Amino acid sequence: MTKLAFFEGDFVPIEEAKISITTHTLHYGTGCFAGMRACWNESKQQMYLFRAQEHFQRMLNSARFLYCELPHSKGELESITIELLRREKFKENVYIRPIVYKDEGVFRVWLHDAKDKLAIFAIPAGGYLRNSEGISMCVSSWRRVDDTAIPARGKVNGSYVNSALAKSEAMLNGFDEAILLNQDGHVSEASAANFMIVRDGKLITPPTTANLLEGIVRRSILELATAELNIPIEEREIDRSELYIAEEAFFCGTGVGIASIGSIDHRTVGHGKRGEITAKLDDLYRKILIGEHDAYTHWLTPVYD
Ligand code: PMP
């Protein structure tokens, strides 16, 4: 259970971490956030925070888009997060949500000159999707928000309306998840995860210029595929028609992990089950998260002394 939040510069009981209904970000979506994971390893009695510096760098990048001034460096943000997890005494997997918001009234829509505030809380992490095997996907009728409208490469609150529209449409039509195409009609990403396919034994994913979030798990997987599994990778545009002939497909992100896709627009992907490359990457990633892969401990920060 979540008991605490870092709020207005201090650790406070979660029920005291409240913002006013007049808050700018509530009305205009003018905030940004991070979504991080810390995993508990029972045999080591240790908890590991995954790639905190990369997450906070992306949050600071997102903050720049919004003219947010934060009085914290990446290092300080990581220390605050570790302190929060220690105070919570968590001994289970948790999802961590740092958020930057504009604590201003609503009679101005502009971003600059606003008071920016930071809050962080963590919640025990349940599964994001009902199943993470054989997920059914559809191509959304909604297009991914374009960089000329709201930068998708950062985690900007307001752009999640785009994700929410696509996700609800997919679910109400009986699918688990949506794939969004960008304005050019090429594959961008899922509602809250990046997307990869395997064709001819190559791992293929759209480039970060395709209006997608610069995902930390995405980057990690590309690194692992090359360094550990010797799988060729291609960062290139993906056509819609390639979705229907891919040997494997999965989406990946902090919340969902690596979720294999069973079908896209009612066409079975491969055998409809987790493919070989997806399985290898998933096994590797899970080991790394709990500190069971010595070559990647530099991606982790142990929470407890
Ligand atoms: N795309 C979107 C839109 C997301 O919300 C997420 C989840 N943060 C991702 C991709 C995956 O990013 P990451 O691997 O950094 O969690």
CSV table of C-alpha atoms and ligand atoms in Angstrom, one decimal:
chain,number,residue,atom,x,y,z
A,1,MET,CA,0.0,0.0,0.0
A,2,THR,CA,1.2,3.5,-0.7
A,3,LYS,CA,1.6,5.5,2.5
A,4,LEU,CA,3.8,8.4,1.5
A,5,ALA,CA,4.5,11.0,-1.3
A,6,PHE,CA,7.2,13.4,-1.9
A,7,PHE,CA,5.2,16.6,-2.2
A,8,GLU,CA,6.1,20.3,-2.0
A,9,GLY,CA,9.7,19.4,-1.0
A,10,ASP,CA,8.9,17.0,1.8
A,11,PHE,CA,7.8,13.4,2.5
A,12,VAL,CA,4.2,13.5,3.6
A,13,PRO,CA,1.3,11.0,4.2
A,14,ILE,CA,-0.2,10.3,0.7
A,15,GLU,CA,-3.6,11.7,1.8
A,16,GLU,CA,-2.0,15.1,2.5
A,17,ALA,CA,-0.5,15.3,-1.0
A,18,LYS,CA,-3.4,17.3,-2.6
A,19,ILE,CA,-3.5,19.9,-5.3
A,20,SER,CA,-6.1,22.7,-5.8
A,21,ILE,CA,-8.9,22.4,-8.5
A,22,THR,CA,-7.5,25.6,-9.9
A,23,THR,CA,-4.2,24.0,-10.9
A,24,HIS,CA,-3.1,24.9,-14.4
A,25,THR,CA,-2.0,21.3,-15.3
A,26,LEU,CA,-5.3,19.8,-14.3
A,27,HIS,CA,-7.1,22.1,-16.8
A,28,TYR,CA,-4.6,22.2,-19.7
A,29,GLY,CA,-2.5,19.0,-19.4
A,30,THR,CA,0.7,21.1,-19.0
A,31,GLY,CA,2.7,18.7,-16.9
A,32,CYS,CA,5.1,15.9,-17.6
A,33,PHE,CA,6.0,12.7,-15.8
A,34,ALA,CA,8.0,9.6,-15.6
A,35,GLY,CA,7.0,6.0,-15.0
A,36,MET,CA,9.7,3.9,-13.4
A,37,ARG,CA,10.0,0.5,-11.9
A,38,ALA,CA,11.8,-1.0,-8.9
A,39,CYS,CA,11.8,-4.7,-8.4
A,40,TRP,CA,12.2,-6.8,-5.3
A,41,ASN,CA,14.6,-9.7,-5.2
A,42,GLU,CA,13.5,-12.1,-2.4
A,43,SER,CA,16.7,-14.2,-2.3
A,44,LYS,CA,18.9,-11.1,-2.3
A,45,GLN,CA,16.6,-9.2,0.1
A,46,GLN,CA,17.2,-6.2,-2.2
A,47,MET,CA,15.2,-3.9,-4.3
A,48,TYR,CA,16.5,-2.5,-7.6
A,49,LEU,CA,15.5,0.8,-9.3
A,50,PHE,CA,15.8,0.4,-13.1
A,51,ARG,CA,17.7,3.0,-15.2
A,52,ALA,CA,16.8,5.9,-13.0
A,53,GLN,CA,19.2,8.3,-14.6
A,54,GLU,CA,17.7,7.7,-18.1
A,55,HIS,CA,14.2,8.1,-16.8
A,56,PHE,CA,15.0,11.4,-15.0
A,57,GLN,CA,16.9,12.7,-18.1
A,58,ARG,CA,13.8,12.0,-20.2
A,59,MET,CA,11.6,13.8,-17.6
A,60,LEU,CA,13.9,16.8,-17.6
A,61,ASN,CA,13.8,16.8,-21.4
A,62,SER,CA,10.0,16.7,-21.2
A,63,ALA,CA,10.1,19.6,-18.7
A,64,ARG,CA,12.1,21.6,-21.2
A,65,PHE,CA,9.4,21.3,-23.8
A,66,LEU,CA,7.0,22.9,-21.2
A,67,TYR,CA,9.4,25.6,-20.0
A,68,CYS,CA,9.4,23.9,-16.6
A,69,GLU,CA,12.1,25.0,-14.1
A,70,LEU,CA,12.9,22.2,-11.7
A,71,PRO,CA,15.3,22.9,-8.9
A,72,HIS,CA,16.6,19.3,-9.0
A,73,SER,CA,19.3,17.5,-10.9
A,74,LYS,CA,18.9,13.9,-12.1
A,75,GLY,CA,21.1,12.8,-9.2
A,76,GLU,CA,18.9,14.6,-6.7
A,77,LEU,CA,15.7,13.2,-8.2
A,78,GLU,CA,17.1,9.7,-7.9
A,79,SER,CA,18.1,10.2,-4.3
A,80,ILE,CA,14.7,11.5,-3.4
A,81,THR,CA,13.1,8.4,-5.1
A,82,ILE,CA,15.4,6.0,-3.2
A,83,GLU,CA,14.6,7.8,0.1
A,84,LEU,CA,10.9,7.5,-0.7
A,85,LEU,CA,11.2,3.8,-1.4
A,86,ARG,CA,13.2,3.3,1.8
A,87,ARG,CA,10.7,5.2,3.9
A,88,GLU,CA,7.9,3.1,2.4
A,89,LYS,CA,9.9,-0.1,3.4
A,90,PHE,CA,8.7,-1.8,0.2
A,91,LYS,CA,9.6,-5.4,-0.3
A,92,GLU,CA,7.7,-6.0,-3.6
A,93,ASN,CA,7.7,-4.7,-7.1
A,94,VAL,CA,6.6,-1.1,-7.4
A,95,TYR,CA,5.8,1.4,-10.1
A,96,ILE,CA,7.1,4.9,-9.4
A,97,ARG,CA,5.4,8.0,-10.7
A,98,PRO,CA,7.3,11.3,-10.5
A,99,ILE,CA,5.2,14.2,-11.9
A,100,VAL,CA,6.0,17.8,-12.6
A,101,TYR,CA,3.0,20.2,-12.8
A,102,LYS,CA,2.3,23.9,-13.0
A,103,ASP,CA,0.9,25.1,-9.8
A,104,GLU,CA,-0.7,28.2,-11.3
A,105,GLY,CA,-4.2,29.5,-11.6
A,106,VAL,CA,-6.2,28.9,-14.8
A,107,PHE,CA,-6.5,32.5,-16.1
A,108,ARG,CA,-3.5,32.1,-18.2
A,109,VAL,CA,-2.7,29.3,-20.7
A,110,TRP,CA,1.0,30.1,-21.3
A,111,LEU,CA,3.8,27.9,-19.9
A,112,HIS,CA,6.6,30.2,-19.1
A,113,ASP,CA,6.8,32.2,-15.8
A,114,ALA,CA,4.7,29.5,-14.0
A,115,LYS,CA,5.5,27.9,-10.7
A,116,ASP,CA,6.6,24.3,-11.3
A,117,LYS,CA,6.2,21.7,-8.7
A,118,LEU,CA,7.3,18.1,-8.3
A,119,ALA,CA,5.6,15.2,-6.7
A,120,ILE,CA,6.6,11.5,-6.5
A,121,PHE,CA,4.8,8.5,-5.2
A,122,ALA,CA,5.1,4.7,-5.7
A,123,ILE,CA,2.5,2.0,-5.9
A,124,PRO,CA,2.8,-1.8,-5.7
A,125,ALA,CA,2.9,-2.9,-9.3
A,126,GLY,CA,0.2,-5.2,-10.6
A,127,GLY,CA,0.0,-6.4,-14.2
A,128,TYR,CA,-0.9,-3.6,-16.6
A,129,LEU,CA,-2.8,-5.9,-19.0
A,130,ARG,CA,-5.0,-8.8,-18.3
A,131,ASN,CA,-2.5,-11.1,-20.0
A,132,SER,CA,0.9,-10.5,-21.3
A,133,GLU,CA,0.9,-13.4,-23.8
A,134,GLY,CA,-1.0,-13.5,-27.1
A,135,ILE,CA,-2.4,-10.0,-26.8
A,136,SER,CA,-4.9,-8.9,-29.5
A,137,MET,CA,-4.2,-5.6,-31.1
A,138,CYS,CA,-5.9,-3.4,-33.7
A,139,VAL,CA,-4.7,-0.5,-35.7
A,140,SER,CA,-6.4,2.5,-34.2
A,141,SER,CA,-8.5,4.9,-36.1
A,142,TRP,CA,-6.7,7.6,-34.1
A,143,ARG,CA,-3.3,8.8,-35.4
A,144,ARG,CA,-0.4,9.4,-33.0
A,145,VAL,CA,0.0,13.0,-32.0
A,146,ASP,CA,2.5,14.7,-34.2
A,147,ASP,CA,5.7,16.4,-33.1
A,148,THR,CA,4.4,19.6,-34.7
A,149,ALA,CA,1.5,19.5,-32.2
A,150,ILE,CA,2.7,17.9,-28.9
A,151,PRO,CA,6.1,16.3,-28.7
A,152,ALA,CA,5.5,12.5,-28.3
A,153,ARG,CA,9.1,11.8,-27.6
A,154,GLY,CA,8.5,13.2,-24.1
A,155,LYS,CA,6.0,12.2,-21.5
A,156,VAL,CA,3.7,15.2,-21.6
A,157,ASN,CA,0.4,14.8,-19.6
A,158,GLY,CA,-1.8,16.3,-22.3
A,159,SER,CA,-0.7,13.9,-25.0
A,160,TYR,CA,-2.1,11.0,-23.1
A,161,VAL,CA,-5.6,12.0,-24.3
A,162,ASN,CA,-4.3,10.6,-27.6
A,163,SER,CA,-3.3,7.3,-25.9
A,164,ALA,CA,-6.5,7.1,-23.9
A,165,LEU,CA,-8.7,7.6,-27.0
A,166,ALA,CA,-6.9,4.8,-28.8
A,167,LYS,CA,-6.9,2.4,-25.8
A,168,SER,CA,-10.6,2.8,-25.1
A,169,GLU,CA,-11.5,2.5,-28.7
A,170,ALA,CA,-9.5,-0.8,-28.9
A,171,MET,CA,-11.0,-2.2,-25.7
A,172,LEU,CA,-14.6,-1.3,-26.5
A,173,ASN,CA,-14.1,-3.0,-29.9
A,174,GLY,CA,-13.0,-6.2,-28.1
A,175,PHE,CA,-9.2,-5.9,-28.5
A,176,ASP,CA,-6.6,-5.6,-25.7
A,177,GLU,CA,-4.4,-2.8,-27.1
A,178,ALA,CA,-4.1,-0.4,-30.0
A,179,ILE,CA,-1.3,0.4,-32.5
A,180,LEU,CA,-1.2,4.0,-33.5
A,181,LEU,CA,0.0,5.1,-36.9
A,182,ASN,CA,1.7,8.4,-37.2
A,183,GLN,CA,0.5,11.2,-39.5
A,184,ASP,CA,2.5,9.6,-42.4
A,185,GLY,CA,0.6,6.3,-42.0
A,186,HIS,CA,3.6,4.5,-40.6
A,187,VAL,CA,3.5,2.5,-37.3
A,188,SER,CA,4.3,4.6,-34.3
A,189,GLU,CA,3.6,2.8,-31.0
A,190,ALA,CA,1.0,1.3,-28.7
A,191,SER,CA,-1.1,3.4,-26.3
A,192,ALA,CA,1.5,3.3,-23.6
A,193,ALA,CA,4.3,1.1,-24.9
A,194,ASN,CA,6.8,0.9,-27.8
A,195,PHE,CA,6.3,-1.6,-30.5
A,196,MET,CA,8.6,-4.1,-32.3
A,197,ILE,CA,8.3,-6.8,-34.9
A,198,VAL,CA,10.5,-9.7,-36.1
A,199,ARG,CA,10.8,-10.2,-39.8
A,200,ASP,CA,13.4,-12.6,-41.4
A,201,GLY,CA,15.0,-13.0,-38.0
A,202,LYS,CA,15.6,-9.2,-37.7
A,203,LEU,CA,14.2,-7.1,-34.8
A,204,ILE,CA,12.6,-4.1,-36.3
A,205,THR,CA,11.2,-1.0,-34.6
A,206,PRO,CA,10.2,2.5,-35.7
A,207,PRO,CA,12.8,5.2,-35.2
A,208,THR,CA,12.4,7.8,-32.5
A,209,THR,CA,11.5,10.4,-35.2
A,210,ALA,CA,8.2,8.4,-35.9
A,211,ASN,CA,6.3,10.3,-33.1
A,212,LEU,CA,6.9,7.9,-30.3
A,213,LEU,CA,8.0,8.1,-26.7
A,214,GLU,CA,11.8,7.6,-26.4
A,215,GLY,CA,11.2,4.5,-24.4
A,216,ILE,CA,13.8,3.3,-21.9
A,217,VAL,CA,12.8,-0.4,-22.3
A,218,ARG,CA,12.9,0.0,-26.1
A,219,ARG,CA,16.5,1.3,-25.9
A,220,SER,CA,17.4,-1.5,-23.4
A,221,ILE,CA,16.0,-4.2,-25.7
A,222,LEU,CA,17.8,-2.9,-28.8
A,223,GLU,CA,21.1,-2.9,-26.7
A,224,LEU,CA,20.4,-6.4,-25.4
A,225,ALA,CA,19.4,-7.8,-28.8
A,226,THR,CA,22.8,-6.7,-30.3
A,227,ALA,CA,25.1,-7.3,-27.3
A,228,GLU,CA,23.6,-10.5,-25.8
A,229,LEU,CA,21.7,-12.2,-28.5
A,230,ASN,CA,23.4,-11.2,-31.7
A,231,ILE,CA,20.1,-10.4,-33.3
A,232,PRO,CA,20.3,-7.8,-36.1
A,233,ILE,CA,18.3,-4.7,-35.4
A,234,GLU,CA,16.7,-2.2,-37.7
A,235,GLU,CA,15.3,1.2,-36.7
A,236,ARG,CA,13.2,2.1,-39.7
A,237,GLU,CA,9.6,3.0,-40.7
A,238,ILE,CA,7.2,0.1,-40.5
A,239,ASP,CA,4.3,-0.1,-43.0
A,240,ARG,CA,0.9,-1.2,-41.8
A,241,SER,CA,1.0,-4.3,-44.1
A,242,GLU,CA,4.1,-5.5,-42.4
A,243,LEU,CA,2.1,-6.0,-39.2
A,244,TYR,CA,0.2,-8.8,-40.9
A,245,ILE,CA,3.2,-10.8,-42.1
A,246,ALA,CA,5.5,-10.3,-39.1
A,247,GLU,CA,6.9,-13.5,-37.6
A,248,GLU,CA,6.7,-12.1,-34.1
A,249,ALA,CA,5.4,-8.9,-32.6
A,250,PHE,CA,5.6,-7.4,-29.1
A,251,PHE,CA,5.2,-4.2,-27.2
A,252,CYS,CA,7.5,-3.1,-24.5
A,253,GLY,CA,7.5,-0.5,-21.7
A,254,THR,CA,8.0,-0.1,-18.0
A,255,GLY,CA,4.4,-0.9,-17.1
A,256,VAL,CA,3.9,-3.8,-19.4
A,257,GLY,CA,7.3,-5.3,-19.6
A,258,ILE,CA,7.6,-7.3,-22.9
A,259,ALA,CA,4.2,-8.4,-24.0
A,260,SER,CA,3.9,-10.7,-26.9
A,261,ILE,CA,1.2,-10.0,-29.5
A,262,GLY,CA,-1.0,-12.9,-30.6
A,263,SER,CA,-3.0,-11.1,-33.3
A,264,ILE,CA,-3.2,-7.8,-35.2
A,265,ASP,CA,-6.5,-6.8,-36.8
A,266,HIS,CA,-7.7,-10.5,-36.5
A,267,ARG,CA,-4.6,-11.9,-38.2
A,268,THR,CA,-2.6,-14.3,-36.1
A,269,VAL,CA,1.0,-13.3,-35.6
A,270,GLY,CA,3.4,-16.3,-36.1
A,271,HIS,CA,1.9,-19.2,-34.1
A,272,GLY,CA,-0.2,-16.8,-31.9
A,273,LYS,CA,2.1,-17.5,-29.0
A,274,ARG,CA,5.3,-15.8,-27.6
A,275,GLY,CA,7.9,-16.1,-30.4
A,276,GLU,CA,11.4,-17.3,-29.9
A,277,ILE,CA,13.2,-13.9,-30.0
A,278,THR,CA,10.5,-12.3,-27.8
A,279,ALA,CA,10.9,-15.0,-25.2
A,280,LYS,CA,14.7,-14.7,-25.2
A,281,LEU,CA,14.5,-10.9,-24.7
A,282,ASP,CA,11.8,-11.2,-22.1
A,283,ASP,CA,13.8,-13.8,-20.0
A,284,LEU,CA,16.9,-11.6,-20.2
A,285,TYR,CA,15.0,-8.4,-19.3
A,286,ARG,CA,13.3,-10.0,-16.3
A,287,LYS,CA,16.7,-11.3,-15.0
A,288,ILE,CA,18.2,-7.9,-15.3
A,289,LEU,CA,15.3,-6.2,-13.5
A,290,ILE,CA,15.9,-8.3,-10.4
A,291,GLY,CA,19.7,-8.0,-10.4
A,292,GLU,CA,20.3,-11.5,-11.6
A,293,HIS,CA,22.5,-10.6,-14.6
A,294,ASP,CA,25.9,-9.4,-13.5
A,295,ALA,CA,26.7,-7.6,-16.8
A,296,TYR,CA,23.8,-5.1,-16.3
A,297,THR,CA,24.0,-4.1,-12.7
A,298,HIS,CA,25.0,-0.7,-13.9
A,299,TRP,CA,21.4,-0.2,-15.0
A,300,LEU,CA,20.2,-0.7,-11.5
A,301,THR,CA,20.4,1.3,-8.2
A,302,PRO,CA,20.0,-0.9,-5.1
A,303,VAL,CA,17.4,0.7,-2.8
A,304,TYR,CA,18.6,-0.7,0.6
A,305,ASP,CA,22.1,-0.6,2.1
B,1,PMP,N1,5.2,4.9,-25.3
B,1,PMP,C1,4.3,5.5,-24.4
B,1,PMP,C2,3.3,6.4,-25.0
B,1,PMP,C3,4.4,5.2,-23.0
B,1,PMP,O1,3.5,5.8,-22.2
B,1,PMP,C4,5.4,4.3,-22.5
B,1,PMP,C5,5.4,4.0,-21.1
B,1,PMP,N2,6.3,4.9,-20.4
B,1,PMP,C6,6.3,3.8,-23.5
B,1,PMP,C7,6.2,4.1,-24.8
B,1,PMP,C8,7.4,2.9,-23.0
B,1,PMP,O2,8.4,3.7,-22.4
B,1,PMP,P1,9.4,3.2,-21.3
B,1,PMP,O3,10.1,2.0,-21.8
B,1,PMP,O4,10.3,4.3,-21.0
B,1,PMP,O5,8.5,2.8,-20.1
